[in-house]
XYZ file of C-alpha atoms in Angstrom:
664
model
C -16.639 -0.084 51.936
C -15.855 3.185 50.284
C -18.220 6.211 50.880
C -18.955 8.621 47.939
C -18.588 12.056 48.887
C -21.142 14.678 47.382
C -20.519 18.224 47.352
C -22.497 20.370 49.640
C -25.216 22.274 47.923
C -24.555 26.022 48.237
C -27.173 28.735 47.744
C -26.534 31.362 45.102
C -24.613 34.600 46.459
C -27.222 37.216 47.478
C -25.585 39.532 44.799
C -25.760 37.063 41.877
C -28.425 38.068 39.613
C -30.780 35.347 38.631
C -30.355 34.534 34.737
C -33.163 35.791 32.734
C -34.145 34.145 29.387
C -33.648 36.471 26.454
C -36.991 37.980 25.144
C -37.978 36.549 21.578
C -39.168 39.383 19.453
C -41.955 38.483 16.904
C -41.089 37.513 13.514
C -41.079 39.934 10.877
C -43.828 38.404 9.046
C -46.053 38.808 12.069
C -45.235 42.495 12.369
C -45.761 42.738 8.461
C -49.169 41.226 8.998
C -50.061 43.749 11.687
C -49.096 46.598 9.285
C -51.146 45.333 6.521
C -54.238 44.630 8.827
C -54.017 48.288 10.283
C -53.710 49.316 6.587
C -57.040 47.467 5.471
C -58.878 48.966 8.494
C -58.102 52.338 7.725
C -58.584 51.780 3.972
C -62.149 50.675 4.770
C -62.965 54.279 5.838
C -60.762 56.213 3.563
C -61.197 54.297 0.158
C -60.940 56.408 -2.969
C -60.000 59.645 -1.022
C -57.053 61.575 -2.047
C -55.659 58.997 -4.408
C -54.126 61.455 -6.689
C -55.544 59.865 -9.680
C -55.707 62.191 -12.626
C -57.170 61.964 -16.230
C -54.997 59.897 -18.321
C -54.011 62.682 -20.862
C -53.869 65.411 -18.315
C -50.399 67.008 -18.160
C -48.748 68.791 -15.116
C -46.477 71.838 -15.252
C -43.505 69.519 -14.325
C -44.517 67.357 -17.426
C -44.645 70.448 -19.662
C -41.113 71.505 -18.225
C -39.716 68.275 -19.371
C -41.164 68.634 -22.826
C -39.789 72.192 -22.876
C -36.505 71.072 -22.161
C -36.752 68.654 -25.040
C -37.920 71.399 -27.234
C -34.881 73.452 -26.113
C -32.385 70.772 -26.879
C -33.819 70.076 -30.402
C -33.715 73.908 -30.999
C -30.008 74.195 -29.866
C -28.559 71.454 -32.027
C -26.618 73.526 -34.114
C -25.089 75.732 -31.288
C -24.941 73.562 -27.954
C -21.574 71.962 -27.708
C -22.826 69.168 -25.864
C -25.541 68.206 -28.352
C -23.048 68.747 -31.199
C -20.613 66.309 -29.365
C -23.472 63.665 -28.879
C -24.661 63.901 -32.482
C -21.055 63.845 -33.859
C -20.540 60.732 -31.634
C -23.831 59.167 -32.952
C -22.896 59.979 -36.573
C -19.462 58.020 -35.987
C -21.521 55.114 -34.878
C -23.752 55.436 -37.901
C -20.556 55.570 -40.263
C -19.088 52.382 -38.553
C -22.286 50.385 -38.921
C -22.797 51.726 -42.350
C -19.343 50.636 -43.513
C -19.769 47.011 -42.139
C -23.152 46.862 -43.692
C -21.952 47.681 -47.135
C -19.209 45.377 -46.603
C -21.183 42.390 -45.408
C -24.913 42.832 -45.609
C -26.464 45.252 -48.037
C -25.608 46.542 -51.607
C -22.711 49.004 -51.839
C -23.987 50.821 -54.599
C -23.474 50.895 -57.486
C -22.490 47.196 -56.782
C -25.701 45.509 -56.423
C -24.620 43.113 -53.843
C -22.381 43.574 -50.606
C -18.450 43.526 -50.984
C -18.352 40.155 -49.431
C -21.388 37.865 -50.203
C -22.890 35.225 -47.879
C -20.516 32.487 -48.692
C -17.540 34.457 -47.980
C -18.871 35.935 -44.640
C -19.780 32.404 -43.612
C -16.505 31.011 -44.374
C -14.691 33.903 -42.565
C -16.871 33.420 -39.490
C -16.185 29.506 -39.546
C -12.484 30.114 -39.935
C -12.338 32.409 -37.093
C -14.195 29.946 -34.975
C -11.997 27.186 -35.966
C -8.974 29.293 -34.862
C -10.164 30.285 -31.555
C -12.598 27.571 -30.423
C -12.196 24.172 -32.560
C -13.773 22.391 -35.414
C -17.112 21.696 -33.488
C -17.735 25.069 -32.940
C -16.831 25.976 -36.569
C -19.418 23.668 -37.801
C -21.947 25.284 -35.383
C -21.145 28.731 -36.551
C -21.397 27.711 -40.374
C -24.571 26.086 -39.608
C -25.910 29.296 -37.887
C -24.885 31.495 -40.575
C -26.564 29.340 -43.381
C -29.965 29.263 -41.132
C -29.909 33.087 -41.330
C -30.137 32.875 -45.009
C -32.275 29.759 -45.337
C -34.964 31.247 -43.291
C -34.951 34.626 -45.268
C -33.288 37.024 -42.773
C -29.797 37.074 -43.923
C -29.329 40.942 -44.094
C -31.140 41.506 -40.811
C -29.187 38.915 -38.951
C -25.915 40.357 -40.160
C -27.078 43.798 -39.316
C -27.877 42.638 -35.711
C -24.279 41.024 -35.437
C -22.844 44.258 -36.556
C -24.643 46.465 -34.065
C -23.779 43.808 -31.296
C -20.210 43.721 -32.062
C -19.789 47.462 -32.252
C -21.644 48.042 -28.834
C -19.624 45.029 -27.216
C -16.282 46.609 -28.659
C -16.997 49.919 -27.164
C -18.172 48.151 -24.002
C -14.816 46.623 -23.707
C -12.923 49.637 -24.443
C -14.995 51.645 -21.722
C -15.729 48.920 -19.366
C -12.363 47.159 -18.821
C -10.672 50.357 -17.588
C -13.569 50.838 -15.307
C -13.381 47.485 -14.054
C -9.562 47.650 -13.316
C -10.553 50.959 -11.472
C -13.096 49.512 -9.218
C -10.883 46.292 -8.680
C -7.900 48.459 -7.536
C -9.724 51.114 -5.479
C -12.550 50.533 -2.777
C -13.291 54.263 -2.938
C -14.119 54.029 -6.563
C -16.180 50.722 -6.115
C -19.197 52.224 -4.230
C -19.987 55.314 -6.589
C -19.527 53.099 -9.735
C -21.672 50.232 -8.085
C -24.376 52.933 -7.747
C -24.207 54.028 -11.362
C -24.295 50.169 -12.442
C -27.280 49.503 -10.339
C -29.033 52.407 -12.009
C -28.093 51.391 -15.559
C -29.458 47.853 -14.598
C -32.688 48.811 -12.620
C -33.777 51.422 -15.285
C -36.147 49.724 -17.970
C -34.621 50.046 -21.566
C -37.593 52.026 -22.778
C -36.850 54.649 -20.190
C -33.530 55.567 -21.426
C -34.449 55.265 -25.143
C -36.123 58.699 -24.604
C -33.060 60.703 -23.812
C -30.848 58.579 -26.309
C -33.060 59.409 -29.014
C -32.857 63.101 -28.038
C -29.183 63.380 -27.985
C -27.971 60.869 -30.474
C -31.119 60.671 -33.031
C -32.618 57.575 -34.352
C -31.246 54.652 -36.153
C -27.830 52.800 -35.776
C -26.679 55.567 -33.264
C -29.581 55.140 -30.991
C -29.385 51.324 -31.488
C -25.595 51.176 -30.466
C -25.953 53.656 -27.561
C -29.029 51.927 -26.077
C -27.324 48.623 -26.394
C -24.144 49.655 -25.041
C -25.747 51.059 -21.800
C -27.629 47.784 -21.380
C -24.786 45.798 -22.095
C -21.837 47.095 -20.348
C -22.752 46.798 -16.467
C -22.167 42.940 -16.640
C -18.627 43.105 -17.974
C -17.610 45.855 -15.411
C -19.006 43.870 -12.580
C -17.893 40.371 -13.411
C -14.360 41.405 -14.651
C -13.785 43.801 -11.711
C -14.699 40.823 -9.235
C -12.456 38.561 -11.222
C -9.358 40.988 -10.970
C -10.046 41.867 -7.419
C -10.208 38.179 -6.162
C -6.826 37.093 -7.621
C -4.912 35.351 -4.877
C -3.745 37.846 -2.291
C -0.408 35.542 -1.581
C 0.195 35.911 -5.537
C 0.018 39.710 -5.227
C 2.319 39.822 -2.156
C 4.739 37.595 -4.282
C 4.506 40.173 -7.096
C 4.822 43.109 -5.028
C 8.116 41.502 -3.177
C 9.536 41.058 -6.555
C 9.430 44.745 -7.184
C 6.833 44.640 -9.971
C 5.090 47.943 -10.544
C 1.173 48.193 -10.612
C 0.952 48.093 -14.348
C 3.449 45.172 -14.670
C 1.443 43.174 -12.022
C -1.857 44.019 -13.725
C -0.642 43.088 -17.184
C 1.472 40.034 -16.147
C -0.539 38.542 -13.241
C -3.816 39.978 -12.519
C -5.330 40.013 -16.040
C -4.106 36.634 -17.016
C -5.287 34.781 -13.957
C -8.570 36.563 -14.239
C -9.132 35.783 -17.715
C -11.781 33.050 -17.210
C -13.814 35.436 -15.186
C -13.429 38.190 -17.666
C -14.581 35.837 -20.493
C -17.853 35.134 -18.535
C -18.338 38.947 -18.287
C -17.701 39.406 -22.062
C -20.146 36.472 -22.565
C -22.860 38.141 -20.490
C -22.157 41.391 -22.215
C -22.953 39.747 -25.529
C -25.931 38.199 -24.313
C -27.259 41.496 -22.799
C -26.475 43.235 -26.263
C -28.516 40.657 -28.120
C -31.533 40.975 -25.914
C -31.695 44.715 -27.030
C -32.386 43.488 -30.499
C -36.211 44.109 -30.621
C -36.205 47.431 -28.435
C -33.521 48.931 -30.612
C -36.028 48.552 -33.527
C -38.216 51.144 -31.698
C -35.397 53.746 -32.478
C -35.133 52.315 -36.226
C -32.038 50.258 -35.241
C -31.176 47.772 -37.760
C -31.365 44.035 -37.177
C -33.718 40.993 -36.562
C -35.762 43.377 -34.205
C -37.580 45.206 -37.114
C -39.285 42.049 -38.466
C -40.396 40.996 -34.876
C -41.929 44.489 -34.364
C -43.733 44.457 -37.509
C -45.101 41.159 -36.706
C -46.288 42.624 -33.220
C -48.272 45.056 -35.187
C -49.903 42.586 -37.214
C -50.240 40.298 -34.273
C -48.561 37.587 -36.519
C -47.270 34.974 -34.350
C -45.447 32.815 -36.858
C -43.923 36.131 -38.458
C -42.412 36.842 -35.049
C -41.414 33.278 -34.193
C -39.019 33.061 -37.093
C -36.696 36.087 -36.467
C -37.015 35.380 -32.821
C -35.875 31.806 -33.104
C -32.809 33.167 -35.293
C -32.007 35.603 -32.418
C -31.960 32.506 -30.210
C -29.751 30.605 -32.664
C -27.215 33.625 -32.876
C -27.256 33.747 -28.898
C -26.359 30.111 -28.708
C -23.723 30.465 -31.315
C -21.991 33.271 -29.662
C -22.288 31.822 -26.306
C -20.805 28.569 -27.147
C -17.904 30.242 -29.010
C -16.994 32.630 -26.345
C -17.117 29.747 -23.802
C -15.193 27.240 -26.069
C -12.635 29.824 -26.942
C -11.826 30.637 -23.206
C -11.632 26.915 -22.424
C -9.268 26.297 -25.280
C -7.160 29.235 -24.454
C -6.638 27.837 -20.806
C -6.006 24.388 -22.427
C -3.289 25.832 -24.703
C -1.718 27.771 -21.740
C -1.280 24.564 -19.825
C 0.568 22.961 -22.632
C -2.265 20.997 -24.182
C -4.287 21.586 -27.207
C -2.639 19.026 -29.470
C 0.014 19.507 -31.975
C 0.790 22.881 -33.039
C 2.150 21.872 -36.379
C -0.982 19.965 -37.183
C -3.116 22.786 -36.242
C -1.277 25.081 -38.367
C -1.673 23.066 -41.305
C -5.434 22.545 -40.735
C -5.712 26.352 -40.287
C -3.676 26.863 -43.507
C -5.924 24.690 -45.553
C -9.054 26.289 -44.059
C -7.635 29.605 -44.852
C -7.345 28.677 -48.517
C -10.742 27.454 -48.517
C -11.983 30.823 -47.046
C -10.041 32.758 -49.548
C -11.540 30.962 -52.429
C -15.089 31.451 -50.834
C -14.563 35.023 -50.447
C -13.382 35.382 -54.068
C -16.412 33.573 -55.235
C -18.738 35.718 -53.124
C -17.277 38.718 -54.888
C -17.587 37.679 -58.431
C -20.472 35.102 -58.525
C -23.787 36.291 -57.816
C -25.336 33.015 -56.245
C -22.366 33.262 -53.668
C -23.126 36.956 -53.206
C -26.907 36.970 -52.349
C -28.434 34.120 -50.565
C -30.678 32.243 -52.897
C -34.428 33.029 -52.084
C -36.447 30.373 -50.357
C -39.991 29.950 -49.033
C -38.593 28.103 -45.685
C -39.252 30.863 -43.359
C -42.773 31.605 -44.550
C -43.694 28.024 -44.354
C -42.460 27.751 -40.672
C -44.404 31.003 -40.058
C -47.639 29.516 -41.452
C -47.226 26.219 -39.442
C -46.674 28.148 -36.253
C -49.765 30.452 -36.907
C -51.806 27.307 -37.706
C -50.744 25.687 -34.401
C -51.354 28.972 -32.505
C -54.930 29.346 -33.798
C -55.591 25.614 -32.632
C -54.125 26.365 -29.161
C -56.344 29.547 -28.939
C -59.453 27.615 -30.067
C -58.802 24.528 -27.872
C -57.612 26.421 -24.649
C -59.507 29.652 -24.959
C -61.940 28.693 -22.055
C -59.206 27.669 -19.835
C -56.960 30.502 -20.230
C -60.029 32.997 -19.915
C -60.710 31.277 -16.470
C -57.078 31.568 -15.442
C -56.866 35.200 -16.307
C -60.093 35.809 -14.203
C -58.783 33.880 -11.330
C -55.503 35.763 -11.093
C -57.070 39.111 -11.732
C -59.936 38.852 -9.554
C -58.289 36.814 -6.666
C -55.027 38.624 -6.650
C -54.425 41.768 -8.830
C -57.726 43.516 -8.151
C -57.657 43.344 -4.365
C -53.856 44.341 -4.073
C -54.478 47.206 -6.563
C -57.284 48.477 -4.819
C -55.313 48.429 -1.532
C -52.428 50.312 -3.040
C -53.937 52.667 -5.546
C -57.367 53.311 -3.884
C -55.852 54.066 -0.428
C -55.074 57.790 0.059
C -51.718 58.411 -1.124
C -50.549 59.253 2.466
C -51.824 56.125 3.896
C -50.033 53.958 1.103
C -46.722 55.894 1.785
C -47.100 55.183 5.454
C -47.779 51.687 5.023
C -45.030 51.077 2.534
C -42.417 53.011 4.976
C -43.597 50.751 8.028
C -43.167 47.648 5.866
C -39.785 48.640 4.857
C -38.681 49.312 8.274
C -40.067 45.981 9.521
C -38.134 44.134 6.725
C -34.933 46.008 6.406
C -34.879 48.447 9.399
C -33.079 51.718 8.909
C -31.123 50.410 5.887
C -34.397 49.962 3.945
C -36.391 52.980 5.426
C -34.118 55.670 4.378
C -33.877 54.796 0.680
C -37.654 54.193 0.812
C -38.286 57.617 2.183
C -36.315 59.250 -0.639
C -37.823 57.253 -3.388
C -41.546 57.819 -2.001
C -40.833 61.520 -1.977
C -39.620 61.397 -5.523
C -42.718 59.566 -6.725
C -44.923 61.814 -4.870
C -42.898 65.001 -6.356
C -43.174 63.635 -10.128
C -46.946 63.494 -9.548
C -47.840 60.041 -10.949
C -48.518 58.428 -7.670
C -51.802 56.515 -8.697
C -50.172 54.981 -11.628
C -47.281 54.145 -9.644
C -49.201 52.180 -7.211
C -50.995 50.485 -10.089
C -47.737 49.485 -11.331
C -46.397 48.334 -8.065
C -49.420 46.059 -7.645
C -48.797 44.507 -11.059
C -45.166 43.963 -10.077
C -45.882 42.364 -6.768
C -48.453 39.865 -8.217
C -45.996 38.845 -11.105
C -43.154 38.488 -8.464
C -45.238 36.417 -6.348
C -46.108 34.024 -9.141
C -42.529 33.968 -10.359
C -41.446 32.989 -6.805
C -43.982 30.135 -6.767
C -42.521 28.817 -10.088
C -38.973 29.298 -8.652
C -39.811 27.303 -5.480
C -41.296 24.375 -7.462
C -39.042 24.089 -10.354
C -35.959 25.332 -8.570
C -36.245 22.652 -5.650
C -37.081 19.945 -8.434
C -33.851 20.926 -10.418
C -31.800 20.807 -7.299
C -32.994 17.378 -6.149
C -33.112 15.727 -9.466
C -30.190 15.844 -11.992
C -32.518 14.702 -14.580
C -34.897 17.527 -14.132
C -32.035 20.035 -14.195
C -30.993 18.657 -17.525
C -34.339 18.545 -19.048
C -35.389 22.245 -17.632
C -32.389 24.195 -17.995
C -32.444 24.451 -21.918
C -35.934 25.970 -21.495
C -34.722 28.477 -18.972
C -31.719 29.342 -21.296
C -34.226 29.938 -24.028
C -36.593 32.048 -21.910
C -33.645 34.256 -21.126
C -32.590 34.569 -24.614
C -35.903 34.961 -26.525
C -36.699 38.830 -26.896
C -39.704 39.801 -24.823
C -41.717 40.734 -27.907
C -41.482 37.085 -29.396
C -43.234 35.523 -26.607
C -45.577 38.607 -26.026
C -47.302 37.758 -29.112
C -48.600 34.308 -28.420
C -49.508 35.598 -24.801
C -51.535 38.463 -26.476
C -53.270 35.928 -28.833
C -54.174 33.890 -25.557
C -55.353 36.268 -23.275
C -56.051 39.482 -25.323
C -54.871 43.143 -24.368
C -55.189 43.163 -20.231
C -52.912 43.690 -17.413
C -52.904 39.873 -16.896
C -51.161 39.668 -20.306
C -48.527 42.095 -19.258
C -48.120 39.817 -15.946
C -47.679 36.674 -17.905
C -45.068 38.111 -20.297
C -43.122 39.394 -17.143
C -43.413 35.993 -15.478
C -41.910 34.476 -18.630
C -39.125 37.012 -18.702
C -38.429 36.845 -14.939
C -38.943 33.317 -13.852
C -35.768 31.637 -15.706
C -33.250 33.858 -13.766
C -35.219 33.271 -10.394
C -35.447 29.449 -10.924
C -31.873 29.138 -11.734
C -30.691 31.179 -8.637
C -32.898 29.224 -6.333
C -32.000 25.863 -7.729
C -28.252 26.647 -7.562
C -28.777 27.903 -3.798
C -30.600 24.610 -2.911
C -28.097 22.469 -4.721
C -25.392 24.024 -2.756
C -26.797 22.930 0.719
C -23.815 20.524 2.067
C -24.474 16.873 1.329
C -23.162 16.133 4.881
C -26.327 18.181 6.168
C -28.607 16.214 4.045
C -27.251 12.819 5.085
C -27.601 13.821 8.768
C -31.195 14.735 8.266
C -31.942 11.591 6.273
C -30.132 9.590 9.115
C -32.695 11.187 11.688
C -35.584 9.993 9.693
C -36.487 13.142 8.017
C -39.101 12.628 5.187
C -38.484 14.358 1.713
C -40.730 17.152 2.503
C -39.425 17.704 5.893
C -35.879 17.644 4.369
C -37.068 20.312 1.936
C -38.879 22.573 4.318
C -36.681 22.270 7.363
C -33.276 21.923 5.868
C -32.903 22.870 2.257
C -35.039 25.894 2.032
C -33.877 27.454 5.373
C -30.221 26.924 4.481
C -30.708 28.330 0.824
C -32.458 31.441 2.299
C -29.804 33.767 0.878
C -30.501 32.361 -2.646
C -34.194 32.727 -2.070
C -34.030 36.300 -1.196
C -31.492 36.971 -4.108
C -33.866 35.186 -6.375
C -36.932 37.303 -5.269
C -34.893 40.362 -5.695
C -33.827 39.549 -9.228
C -37.425 38.695 -10.091
C -38.648 41.792 -8.848
C -36.233 43.781 -11.041
C -36.820 41.596 -13.994
C -40.674 42.010 -13.728
C -40.136 45.824 -13.286
C -38.092 45.837 -16.532
C -41.309 44.692 -18.213
C -43.434 47.427 -17.194
C -43.164 49.343 -20.177
C -43.719 46.557 -22.544
C -46.693 45.708 -20.711
C -47.900 49.123 -21.589
C -48.237 48.041 -25.165
C -50.800 45.329 -24.376
C -53.276 46.960 -22.235
C -51.629 47.156 -18.850
C -51.772 51.030 -18.536
C -50.357 52.679 -15.593
C -46.651 53.861 -15.975
C -46.102 51.583 -18.841
C -48.576 53.279 -20.922
C -47.050 56.663 -19.904
C -43.847 55.860 -21.233
C -45.171 54.547 -24.506
C -47.352 57.486 -24.940
C -44.374 59.842 -24.329
C -42.195 57.945 -26.713
C -44.785 58.024 -29.597
C -46.210 61.522 -29.319
C -43.758 64.442 -28.968
C -45.996 66.682 -27.022
C -46.205 63.961 -24.388
C -42.505 63.531 -24.147
C -42.618 65.181 -20.622
C -44.973 62.500 -19.435
C -42.783 59.753 -20.630
C -39.874 61.065 -19.069
C -41.438 61.678 -15.702
C -43.056 58.173 -15.883
C -39.685 56.861 -16.688
C -38.041 58.344 -13.698
C -40.786 56.921 -11.487
C -40.256 53.416 -12.695
C -36.539 53.941 -11.758
C -37.435 55.157 -8.267
C -39.902 52.120 -7.877
C -37.073 49.783 -8.876
C -34.425 51.415 -6.725
C -37.031 51.379 -3.569
C -37.792 47.523 -4.230
C -34.181 46.713 -4.786
C -32.984 48.593 -1.481
C -35.739 46.978 0.670
C -34.912 43.475 -0.728
C -31.188 43.972 -0.116
C -31.604 45.376 3.245
C -34.031 42.520 4.239
C -31.483 40.021 3.179
C -28.568 41.679 5.039
C -30.836 42.267 8.297
C -31.975 38.407 8.303
C -28.331 37.327 7.893
C -27.220 39.175 10.879
């Protein structure tokens, strides 16, 4: 019989400290709740005191100083070298756009039609698409150009394409060297990123004010504003593509003795070409998104009829040119994507017979030359025949809109009251009716709770700037509308994003609507929203939601979809239900995407602030619009624009710091 020996029990050494369980700190949500609770208690006793509210048309000395600056700039146009340079640059843009307009879109007097008529322009565009992308894209391009004339907007459509391509060409000339610079230098990346953040955070209406001042109105302002809005995506995405070329490949080129420029030209740029094309694609889409806003500075293109319809509250009149902008966006998106894919295919030795391809292009080239000749010497091929198709579609849309308003007016009014009374009014009362110092302290405390010092420091700077520019009360009203709209955007993002991630059919069905929502100019859907809800803050919030929700939904859907299938299989094997899987596995693991979606939603909503000022939202949006429309109020518009930028930077930095703090 064997005995089992057990080791004797030993008592712990006297000097050995007893392990202590780590202290668990309270969740950030709890601390945020404490801050808000204290804020509400103090607000009850101080409501309406020292809110810094001022009469709408009252101007401060700082506003008058900005207006004086504008007047000085205008007075020094003939003597100031900087103003002379910017106006000369603007005139060059005007001359380039005017040259292409007379060539393709408008009469080149004394010739009563353009140098190349609609048939020749359509043939040239289709041939280019055939050469770079294939016959399917060529048919799409031809059909798109025909639709421009069929619906009665040929000249406006070509004008928009001209402004877009001039702005994109300049974006490439300036943006690609900057992208190469930030890809090659970490020191350059940080300051350039700050500038890009500013360009993307600043609402477009805000920088229209200085652009008009320094470049004038018309095509010059349209090109420059489009350029500023469209350049950041190219720089960011192209720089990322060049920087992420395989280090092994770079080491191999270095060992072969290649210089920096040889490596860039023969290795990095070719290998980053797909990413660069994505950046170019995003730049083109951003340029088209400026179509309507460019009309505010008398820019040519489809934005003008959309803007005129807004003035008349003509839903159908805005729908037709707005739909053509969407058609143009789809055409350019599919063409650039297909051209990139075809380039990759040919580089790998595919793409079919080169001889057959040359024959097809040669025959198509002959047809194109004949079409150009006809468009120069035959009036029917030079000017698109007049049709009533566009007006008929507009009338049908107006009839449908009237029916919707009559049928669902009671429901929409109830929805507006529910959101306004239940969400917007309480939040606005807390933010805008608190003493300014109480709101500032509460925002600083929340910034520290969510992002610690990384969020606190920029929040201090931004709040100090908002206080200095002396539109505090309007800034708090704008912040309340922004937060309510973002909250509703995230509700939609959670519902539709999770649904798309878990159902391929839902993804296929919903994604085209999201693409359309991102492509349609804001003014197009602002008109039916205005017809449904009337001029109010809720109208501005609804338009902001339509503008911001697609990006947030896509980001959240992609993040949830990226959760490891192995993790999902493990949760299902343990008996988790669908709701448990969503709430305890997918959403927690997609937390980074959720934070990014909320961040982008906030910025997109803030970008709609000024447009909201046109439909009764008031606050900073109204101040910017007032400064834009009346020369004596220019200073108010400039100060309000700067305040919007500070709000955007503050929100962006808090969101980013919160995400980074959570990740650590």
